[in-house]
CSV table of C-alpha atoms in Angstrom, one decimal:
chain,number,residue,atom,x,y,z
A,105,GLY,CA,-75.0,73.6,-109.1
A,106,GLU,CA,-75.5,71.5,-112.4
A,107,ASN,CA,-73.5,72.1,-115.3
A,108,VAL,CA,-74.4,70.9,-118.7
A,109,GLU,CA,-71.8,71.0,-121.5
A,110,GLN,CA,-72.9,70.4,-125.0
A,111,HIS,CA,-70.9,69.5,-128.3
A,112,PRO,CA,-70.4,70.2,-131.0
A,113,SER,CA,-71.3,73.8,-131.1
A,114,THR,CA,-71.9,73.8,-134.6
A,115,LEU,CA,-72.4,70.6,-137.1
A,116,SER,CA,-72.9,70.1,-140.8
A,117,VAL,CA,-74.2,67.0,-142.1
A,118,GLN,CA,-75.1,65.6,-145.8
A,119,GLU,CA,-78.8,65.1,-146.3
A,120,GLY,CA,-79.6,61.5,-145.5
A,121,ASP,CA,-76.7,61.4,-143.2
A,122,SER,CA,-77.1,60.6,-139.3
A,123,ALA,CA,-76.2,63.3,-136.7
A,124,VAL,CA,-75.2,63.0,-133.2
A,125,ILE,CA,-75.2,65.6,-130.4
A,126,LYS,CA,-73.6,65.3,-127.0
A,127,CYS,CA,-74.2,66.5,-123.7
A,128,THR,CA,-72.4,65.7,-120.4
A,129,TYR,CA,-73.7,66.9,-116.8
A,130,SER,CA,-72.1,67.4,-113.4
A,131,ASP,CA,-75.1,66.1,-110.9
A,132,SER,CA,-75.4,62.6,-110.2
A,133,ALA,CA,-79.0,63.8,-108.9
A,134,SER,CA,-80.3,64.9,-112.4
A,135,ASN,CA,-83.0,62.7,-113.5
A,136,TYR,CA,-84.9,64.1,-116.5
A,137,PHE,CA,-83.3,65.2,-119.8
A,138,PRO,CA,-85.2,66.7,-122.3
A,139,TRP,CA,-84.1,67.8,-126.0
A,140,TYR,CA,-85.5,71.4,-127.5
A,141,LYS,CA,-85.4,72.3,-131.3
A,142,GLN,CA,-85.3,75.8,-132.2
A,143,GLU,CA,-86.0,76.6,-135.8
A,144,LEU,CA,-85.1,80.0,-137.0
A,145,GLY,CA,-87.5,82.8,-135.7
A,146,LYS,CA,-89.3,80.5,-133.2
A,147,GLY,CA,-89.0,79.2,-129.8
A,148,PRO,CA,-87.5,75.9,-128.6
A,149,GLN,CA,-89.6,73.0,-128.9
A,150,LEU,CA,-89.7,70.1,-126.7
A,151,ILE,CA,-88.9,67.3,-129.5
A,152,ILE,CA,-87.9,64.2,-127.2
A,153,ASP,CA,-87.0,63.4,-123.5
A,154,ILE,CA,-85.6,60.7,-121.3
A,155,ARG,CA,-85.8,59.8,-117.7
A,156,SER,CA,-83.0,58.3,-115.8
A,157,ASN,CA,-84.4,55.0,-115.3
A,158,VAL,CA,-84.4,54.6,-119.0
A,159,GLY,CA,-81.2,54.0,-121.2
A,160,GLU,CA,-82.6,54.6,-124.8
A,161,LYS,CA,-85.7,56.2,-126.0
A,162,LYS,CA,-86.7,56.3,-129.8
A,163,ASP,CA,-89.3,58.4,-131.6
A,164,GLN,CA,-89.3,57.6,-135.7
A,165,ARG,CA,-86.0,59.3,-136.7
A,166,ILE,CA,-84.9,60.8,-133.4
A,167,ALA,CA,-83.4,58.7,-130.6
A,168,VAL,CA,-81.8,59.5,-127.0
A,169,THR,CA,-79.4,57.5,-125.1
A,170,LEU,CA,-78.4,58.0,-121.7
A,171,ASN,CA,-75.3,56.8,-120.0
A,172,LYS,CA,-75.7,57.5,-116.2
A,173,THR,CA,-72.5,56.2,-114.9
A,174,ALA,CA,-70.6,58.3,-117.3
A,175,LYS,CA,-73.3,61.4,-117.0
A,176,HIS,CA,-73.7,61.8,-120.5
A,177,PHE,CA,-76.7,62.0,-123.1
A,178,SER,CA,-76.9,61.9,-126.8
A,179,LEU,CA,-79.3,63.0,-129.5
A,180,HIS,CA,-79.0,60.5,-132.6
A,181,ILE,CA,-81.0,62.1,-135.9
A,182,THR,CA,-81.1,59.4,-138.6
A,183,GLU,CA,-81.9,60.0,-142.4
A,184,THR,CA,-81.5,63.9,-141.9
A,185,GLN,CA,-83.5,66.0,-143.9
A,186,PRO,CA,-83.2,70.0,-144.6
A,187,GLU,CA,-86.0,70.7,-142.2
A,188,ASP,CA,-84.0,69.2,-139.5
A,189,SER,CA,-81.7,72.3,-139.7
A,190,ALA,CA,-81.9,74.0,-136.5
A,191,VAL,CA,-80.6,74.9,-133.1
A,192,TYR,CA,-80.9,72.0,-131.0
A,193,PHE,CA,-80.6,72.2,-126.6
A,194,CYS,CA,-80.2,69.6,-124.3
A,195,ALA,CA,-81.1,70.1,-121.0
A,196,ALA,CA,-80.9,68.4,-117.4
A,197,VAL,CA,-83.4,68.6,-114.6
A,198,ARG,CA,-82.2,67.6,-110.9
A,199,GLY,CA,-85.2,68.6,-108.8
A,200,PRO,CA,-88.6,69.8,-108.8
A,201,SER,CA,-87.9,73.5,-109.0
A,202,ALA,CA,-87.8,75.2,-112.2
A,203,ARG,CA,-84.5,76.5,-111.1
A,204,GLN,CA,-83.3,73.4,-111.2
A,205,LEU,CA,-83.4,72.9,-115.0
A,206,THR,CA,-79.9,73.8,-116.8
A,207,PHE,CA,-79.7,74.0,-120.6
A,208,GLY,CA,-76.8,73.3,-122.8
A,209,SER,CA,-75.6,76.1,-124.8
A,210,GLY,CA,-76.9,74.6,-128.1
A,211,THR,CA,-76.1,73.1,-131.3
A,212,GLN,CA,-76.8,74.5,-134.6
A,213,LEU,CA,-77.3,71.7,-137.1
A,214,THR,CA,-77.2,72.3,-140.9
A,215,VAL,CA,-78.3,69.8,-143.3
A,216,LEU,CA,-76.9,70.2,-146.5
A,217,PRO,CA,-78.9,69.4,-149.6
B,182,GLU,CA,-104.8,81.8,-131.3
B,183,THR,CA,-103.2,78.7,-130.0
B,184,GLY,CA,-100.0,77.9,-127.9
B,185,VAL,CA,-97.8,80.8,-126.3
B,186,THR,CA,-97.9,84.2,-128.0
B,187,GLN,CA,-95.6,86.8,-127.6
B,188,THR,CA,-95.7,90.8,-128.4
B,189,PRO,CA,-93.9,92.7,-129.6
B,190,ARG,CA,-91.6,90.4,-131.6
B,191,HIS,CA,-89.2,93.4,-131.9
B,192,LEU,CA,-88.3,96.1,-129.8
B,193,VAL,CA,-85.6,98.9,-129.8
B,194,MET,CA,-85.5,101.1,-126.8
B,195,GLY,CA,-83.2,103.7,-125.3
B,196,MET,CA,-81.7,103.1,-121.9
B,197,THR,CA,-84.1,105.7,-120.4
B,198,ASN,CA,-87.3,104.2,-121.9
B,199,LYS,CA,-89.9,102.2,-120.2
B,200,LYS,CA,-91.6,99.2,-122.6
B,201,SER,CA,-93.1,96.1,-121.8
B,202,LEU,CA,-93.4,92.5,-123.3
B,203,LYS,CA,-96.5,90.5,-123.4
B,204,CYS,CA,-97.2,86.9,-123.4
B,205,GLU,CA,-100.4,85.1,-123.7
B,206,GLN,CA,-101.0,81.2,-123.5
B,207,HIS,CA,-104.1,79.4,-124.5
B,208,LEU,CA,-103.2,76.0,-123.0
B,209,GLY,CA,-104.8,75.9,-119.8
B,210,HIS,CA,-101.2,75.7,-118.3
B,211,ASN,CA,-101.0,76.8,-114.4
B,212,ALA,CA,-97.2,78.1,-114.8
B,213,MET,CA,-95.4,80.7,-117.0
B,214,TYR,CA,-91.9,81.3,-117.2
B,215,TRP,CA,-89.5,84.2,-118.7
B,216,TYR,CA,-86.3,83.2,-119.9
B,217,LYS,CA,-83.2,85.4,-121.6
B,218,GLN,CA,-81.4,84.0,-124.7
B,219,SER,CA,-78.1,85.2,-125.4
B,220,ALA,CA,-76.1,84.2,-128.6
B,221,LYS,CA,-74.2,81.1,-127.8
B,222,LYS,CA,-75.2,80.9,-124.3
B,223,PRO,CA,-77.5,78.4,-122.4
B,224,LEU,CA,-81.2,79.9,-121.6
B,225,GLU,CA,-81.2,81.7,-118.5
B,226,LEU,CA,-84.1,81.3,-116.2
B,227,MET,CA,-85.5,84.8,-114.9
B,228,PHE,CA,-88.9,84.3,-113.4
B,229,VAL,CA,-91.4,81.8,-112.8
B,230,TYR,CA,-95.1,82.1,-111.9
B,231,SER,CA,-97.4,79.5,-110.8
B,232,LEU,CA,-101.2,80.2,-110.6
B,233,GLU,CA,-100.1,84.0,-110.8
B,234,GLU,CA,-97.8,83.7,-107.8
B,235,ARG,CA,-94.3,84.4,-108.3
B,236,VAL,CA,-92.4,81.1,-107.4
B,237,GLU,CA,-89.0,81.9,-108.7
B,238,ASN,CA,-87.0,85.1,-109.3
B,239,ASN,CA,-83.4,84.0,-110.4
B,240,SER,CA,-81.4,86.9,-109.3
B,241,VAL,CA,-82.8,89.1,-111.9
B,242,PRO,CA,-82.0,93.1,-111.6
B,243,SER,CA,-84.9,95.3,-110.7
B,244,ARG,CA,-85.1,96.9,-114.2
B,245,PHE,CA,-86.6,94.1,-115.0
B,246,SER,CA,-90.1,93.7,-113.2
B,247,PRO,CA,-92.8,90.6,-114.0
B,248,GLU,CA,-96.3,90.9,-113.9
B,249,CYS,CA,-99.1,88.1,-113.7
B,250,PRO,CA,-102.5,89.3,-113.6
B,251,ASN,CA,-104.0,85.7,-114.1
B,252,SER,CA,-102.7,82.3,-115.3
B,253,SER,CA,-102.9,83.1,-119.0
B,254,HIS,CA,-101.0,86.1,-119.2
B,255,LEU,CA,-97.6,87.4,-118.4
B,256,PHE,CA,-95.8,90.8,-118.8
B,257,LEU,CA,-92.2,91.9,-118.4
B,258,HIS,CA,-91.8,95.5,-117.7
B,259,LEU,CA,-88.5,97.2,-118.4
B,260,HIS,CA,-86.9,100.3,-117.3
B,261,THR,CA,-83.6,102.1,-117.7
B,262,LEU,CA,-82.0,99.0,-119.2
B,263,GLN,CA,-78.3,98.6,-120.4
B,264,PRO,CA,-76.8,97.5,-123.7
B,265,GLU,CA,-76.3,94.1,-122.3
B,266,ASP,CA,-79.8,93.5,-121.9
B,267,SER,CA,-80.3,93.3,-125.4
B,268,ALA,CA,-81.2,89.6,-126.2
B,269,LEU,CA,-84.1,87.3,-127.1
B,270,TYR,CA,-87.0,87.1,-124.3
B,271,LEU,CA,-88.6,83.9,-124.3
B,272,CYS,CA,-92.0,83.1,-122.6
B,273,ALA,CA,-92.8,79.6,-121.8
B,274,SER,CA,-96.0,77.8,-120.1
B,275,SER,CA,-96.2,74.1,-118.6
B,276,GLN,CA,-98.7,72.5,-116.5
B,277,ASP,CA,-96.7,73.0,-113.4
B,278,SER,CA,-93.8,75.1,-112.1
B,279,GLN,CA,-91.3,72.3,-112.4
B,280,GLY,CA,-89.9,73.5,-115.4
B,281,ARG,CA,-91.0,70.3,-117.4
B,282,ASP,CA,-92.4,70.0,-120.7
B,283,LEU,CA,-92.3,73.6,-121.5
B,284,THR,CA,-94.0,75.3,-124.4
B,285,PHE,CA,-92.3,78.1,-125.6
B,286,GLY,CA,-93.5,81.5,-127.4
B,287,ALA,CA,-91.6,82.9,-130.5
B,288,GLY,CA,-89.6,85.3,-128.3
B,289,SER,CA,-89.4,89.2,-128.3
B,290,ARG,CA,-86.0,90.4,-129.8
B,291,LEU,CA,-85.0,93.4,-127.6
B,292,THR,CA,-82.3,95.8,-128.6
B,293,VAL,CA,-81.3,98.3,-126.2
B,294,LEU,CA,-79.6,101.4,-127.6
């Protein structure tokens, strides 16, 4: 099955700096890569996603890049703000079944004021 | 109420108790999911229902019993649990059962003594 590795597990940045979270996947059939943000006491929330036919996608201060050859994708957050502090999960989808959605183990991002 | 609502938010039970977790979605989605979230681990898919029919059972022990009486409500019945079952149980919904564009509830924090 699919294996999704996420790094780092914890990340601290100064407010205003950029943050980058990286994920690698093992199954070349994976074709959809969502990112979820989980704030304290809340469930994960979909913040951005990318499909395998696209190399980069941007939404205001967040962007995701995908390198299919190397089988890795990254989340980039620019001009970080305290409200960006949360746990971020990457995921990879390799087929039409929910069983084929694999999550990474999460990154705790802390934005220091 | 909007989104996905889970009750109770916190539950403490003994190993011989029987309890239930409830999930309700107000999004008009056709699929509902139970995930288990343990510290530092990826989200684990437990069950998926599509239009009240169970479409995935991800090798979950029989001490967890799901019920989906209609497309808006999902239950997880718990009996004779083990301490290692202590975790955050997340309910999610989506338009179809492919595991894409999931909307999560805030979760039910379960502690088994």
